[in-house]
Amino acid sequence: MSKWVIGILLLFVGESLFAQNNNKGKVSGVVIDSNDKSPVIQATVQILSLRDSSMIAGNATNLDGHFSISAPIGKYLLKVSFIGYKPTFTPITLTKAKPDINIGNIELHTDAIMLQEAVIVGQAPEVTASEDTLVYNSSAYRVPEGSALEELVKKLPGAEVDENGKITINGKEITKIMIDGKEFFADDPNIAMKNLPVNIIEKVKAYDKQSDMARVTGIEDGEEETVLDLSVKPGMNYGFFGNIDGAIGTKDRYSGKLLANYFKNNNRFTVIGSANNVNDNSFPGGGGGFHRKENGLTAIKMGGFNFATESTKLKTEGSVNFNYKDADIVSKQSSETFVSTENSSFKNALDYTRNKTTNLIGDFFIEWRPDTMTTFIFRPRIKYGKTNNSNAQNSYTFNQDPGYSTDELFATDDLTSLVPEANIVNTVLKNSLKKGNDINAGGSMIVNRRLNADGRNITFRGRYNYTNSNSDLFSISETEYFQQTVENRLEILNRYITTPTKTSEYNARLTYSEPIFKGGFIQFSYNFQYKHSKTDNTAFDMPQDWEIEAGTNGGTLNSNLSKSATYNYYNHKMDLTFRWLREKMHFNAGVSFQPQHSTLTYSQGNYQVDTTRNVFNFTPTLDFSYNFSKTSRLRIRYRGRSSQPNMIDLLPITDNTDPLNITIGNPGLKPAFTNELRMEYNIFKPETQRGMFSFFNFRNVLNDISNRKIYNEETGGYTTTPENINGNWNLFGIVGTNTALRNKKYTINTFTRTNYQNMVSYISDKNITADTDKNTTKRLSLGERLRGTYRNDWWELSLNGSIDYTHSRNNYQKSNNMDIYQFAYGASTNIRLPWNMSISTDISQNSRRGYVDASMNRDELIWNAQLSQDFLKGNAATISVQFYDILHNQSNISRTISAAMRQDTEYNAIYSYCMIHFIYRLNLFGGKNATPPNGPGFGGGPHGRGPRHF
């Protein structure tokens, strides 16, 4: 009861805090460039006193050039200014009769004298903040000539790109890339990252994009996604432009790219294609620090097209993308698994993998507004995929640390000559081939009808998804158990397993939103979901002399390992959401009730069962945001969600398809409940070009579904049972700053990251386990990135440093506590020389300390460089020579730590090589103001020559 009272009091207090003052008025308008009519972002807008020109109030323009400022009733002077433009002064009068005035468009004219000075000393701010959006100015970052978007993103404060191409900005994963607000190849950001040239991009905006449902209803639904939205340079939105990029290199390296674009106002068509065997590496010379890890050698071929059209009532977008990837991966692993407070299991392995993947994806988007009150949105999607993955693995398991490296162990023909037989548990030699294909078709449709201008609306959303997949697994394994009797010492398993699966899913949702007071809304929603899935897993034992290449002939059905499952799922979801809006404050609070009904028909060997499960889920949500100004914002979000265990995990059956990894179901599993709290705060001061952004996330899982493992000392295998466990939680936080110094020519960026994890698991070498077998690993990770940059119109120099510290404590075996350091420092420079020539280079010292294995404690001096020359009319062509890892020092080693184990892995990769690139650009622009910028390619300034415009 007290919680409800506090909530009501908060509403009344908030109402009084955000109530409008009757003695105040408001001035609004839009600031635009007088030449191309584009919005001027972060222009300074001030209301000045007529008596002494003192500032009464001020603000900055947002992404659309819009501003809104409150001031007391009276007569004033409105001043608008921005670097490189002449300031404008407009008399304004706010009266009680007319307290709110809209100035309309305010045009800023270029100041020729000031602009010349700006070319020398004025610099575009690296990053600005506008409400919930971070805006990065492309012109503030120098990248090597010919670079793709990835090289620019890696330089953005708070941005990280991992070895799989996953992009995060301030800890949040980027799931989509857009161009001028329109989707670019749907849900595959890597297409843009690897193929879009930097020199067409003016700004990069990072923000949380609402789902289609939230956008049309105005109610947050928790389905937002973090996106990068690219703004194309002015003058390039009307005409044709393209890039052809080809390269050859040492060690048989090659790369080729094709990009063709046609823009006409709100219509866009793009054709893209690429092929390379350099792991889609970015250009050298971009910056120091730890370089992106590469797992194996990968050859990629892709092609596709993307389009977007927009008229008054109809908007269409879509893409078709073909992608082929051939990955050749060799890895060496050494791991330690904690099986009790005294004992560990040690494993060394060599792994050879060849993965071939083919995908053809079509995504489309249609939005139709037949009138101002009605919206139709349709998103169809189709995907075809094919895989061919082969693997060969050789592994040794020991009951004590063998005392030799993985290379030394596998270099000998007689393992017992290095390690006593009493310490060897097993050796495994395994070859497998997995072939699969799947087709997926689905779509969603939204129909929204506004019933009045006050916010009353009704919305229907329907979804459908169908998947038909088939997988064939061929495997040959030979396992020798050194601690078993002679008759049980050798085990040979030759198997073929085929698994066809069909899944259908239907979803229908009806939503009604009702205004209850000015700025206050309540929303009712009902959602029905039905899912049907059928899987048949058929296993065959193959003859002793069988080879994978022989196919499926000669197999004998193994009915004990064959299984079939038919699953039906019914979910009813009722949502009640309250929304409260004020000029500076947004507040959403809601609760979801979800009764669920599931049925499972399962058979394996002689075991057959029909089971039914009925559960009830409860999900609360909270979303609060407050705008202190146009450039300062606080947002707090909470979401709780319940997740049910897999129904097969609830069955008391044993699956021993892999004798070293036996699984047993657990009928006593409970649902897990996840609490997640997020907080974001950012501030930016346009007049000093200084800003700070921060993000914090806390996640706690109650009754987390983990695995209880029992170790078999004689075989080296594990018996795994899903089990509820408490104590898994995670706290993550980042703080970044951007500071411009003297004349904005010097900038300093910092990025601080902290992560604390409490990881719990069950593991034991006893048949009966207890809570004393609960292992807890506490890990604290601290990271700091620091970059200082000096920049003028022809030269940029960056000094950078980073340090990452990991403090890990294990209550099972304190001898495995670790304190690990990784640190790097270096410099990068981009120099524009006469004769249309440029040099880009970076050098960094990368070091690791604190590893028990001395070979992991390394110092690597990495040096990359590029020399490029522009030529032909308008510098339409560039030839460059690129050198990667000139000193031959780079390696690829990673460490993974969990509550149950630690593992060190080293992958093959190609680092040290040289390539010669040729790039040709074709620019055909039309329209009155469509003259392309000076310099090579599509832009001057940092990516070309010529002055930087503000």
PDB file of C-alpha atoms in Angstrom, residues 42 59-62 128-134 583-585 625-635 680-686 690-694:
ATOM      1  CA  GLN A  42      24.295  22.683 -32.497  1.00  0.00           C
ATOM      2  CA  ASN A  59      19.988  26.698 -26.014  1.00  0.00           C
ATOM      3  CA  ALA A  60      21.382  24.835 -29.009  1.00  0.00           C
ATOM      4  CA  THR A  61      19.643  23.528 -32.130  1.00  0.00           C
ATOM      5  CA  ASN A  62      18.874  19.817 -32.379  1.00  0.00           C
ATOM      6  CA  THR A 128      27.930  16.331 -29.686  1.00  0.00           C
ATOM      7  CA  ALA A 129      24.818  15.263 -27.817  1.00  0.00           C
ATOM      8  CA  SER A 130      21.260  16.210 -28.655  1.00  0.00           C
ATOM      9  CA  GLU A 131      18.668  14.712 -26.304  1.00  0.00           C
ATOM     10  CA  ASP A 132      19.033  10.927 -26.722  1.00  0.00           C
ATOM     11  CA  THR A 133      21.295  11.135 -29.779  1.00  0.00           C
ATOM     12  CA  LEU A 134      25.091  11.224 -30.015  1.00  0.00           C
ATOM     13  CA  GLU A 583       8.026  19.417 -22.056  1.00  0.00           C
ATOM     14  CA  LYS A 584      11.207  17.998 -20.535  1.00  0.00           C
ATOM     15  CA  MET A 585      10.029  14.749 -18.975  1.00  0.00           C
ATOM     16  CA  SER A 625      13.718  10.389 -19.120  1.00  0.00           C
ATOM     17  CA  TYR A 626      14.371  14.020 -18.288  1.00  0.00           C
ATOM     18  CA  ASN A 627      15.883  16.599 -20.647  1.00  0.00           C
ATOM     19  CA  PHE A 628      17.824  19.183 -18.658  1.00  0.00           C
ATOM     20  CA  SER A 629      18.433  20.940 -21.986  1.00  0.00           C
ATOM     21  CA  LYS A 630      18.650  20.077 -25.689  1.00  0.00           C
ATOM     22  CA  THR A 631      22.149  18.730 -25.037  1.00  0.00           C
ATOM     23  CA  SER A 632      21.762  17.140 -21.608  1.00  0.00           C
ATOM     24  CA  ARG A 633      19.575  14.145 -20.802  1.00  0.00           C
ATOM     25  CA  LEU A 634      19.015  11.518 -18.110  1.00  0.00           C
ATOM     26  CA  ARG A 635      17.224   8.248 -18.817  1.00  0.00           C
ATOM     27  CA  GLU A 680      22.128   6.844 -19.265  1.00  0.00           C
ATOM     28  CA  TYR A 681      23.270  10.417 -18.844  1.00  0.00           C
ATOM     29  CA  ASN A 682      24.929  12.739 -21.351  1.00  0.00           C
ATOM     30  CA  ILE A 683      25.787  16.409 -21.510  1.00  0.00           C
ATOM     31  CA  PHE A 684      27.439  18.556 -24.171  1.00  0.00           C
ATOM     32  CA  LYS A 685      28.375  22.244 -24.118  1.00  0.00           C
ATOM     33  CA  PRO A 686      28.432  23.637 -27.675  1.00  0.00           C
ATOM     34  CA  ARG A 690      33.142  19.595 -24.313  1.00  0.00           C
ATOM     35  CA  GLY A 691      30.896  16.704 -23.435  1.00  0.00           C
ATOM     36  CA  MET A 692      30.402  13.627 -21.296  1.00  0.00           C
ATOM     37  CA  PHE A 693      28.350  10.492 -21.803  1.00  0.00           C
ATOM     38  CA  SER A 694      27.719   7.604 -19.430  1.00  0.00           C
TER      39      SER A 694
END
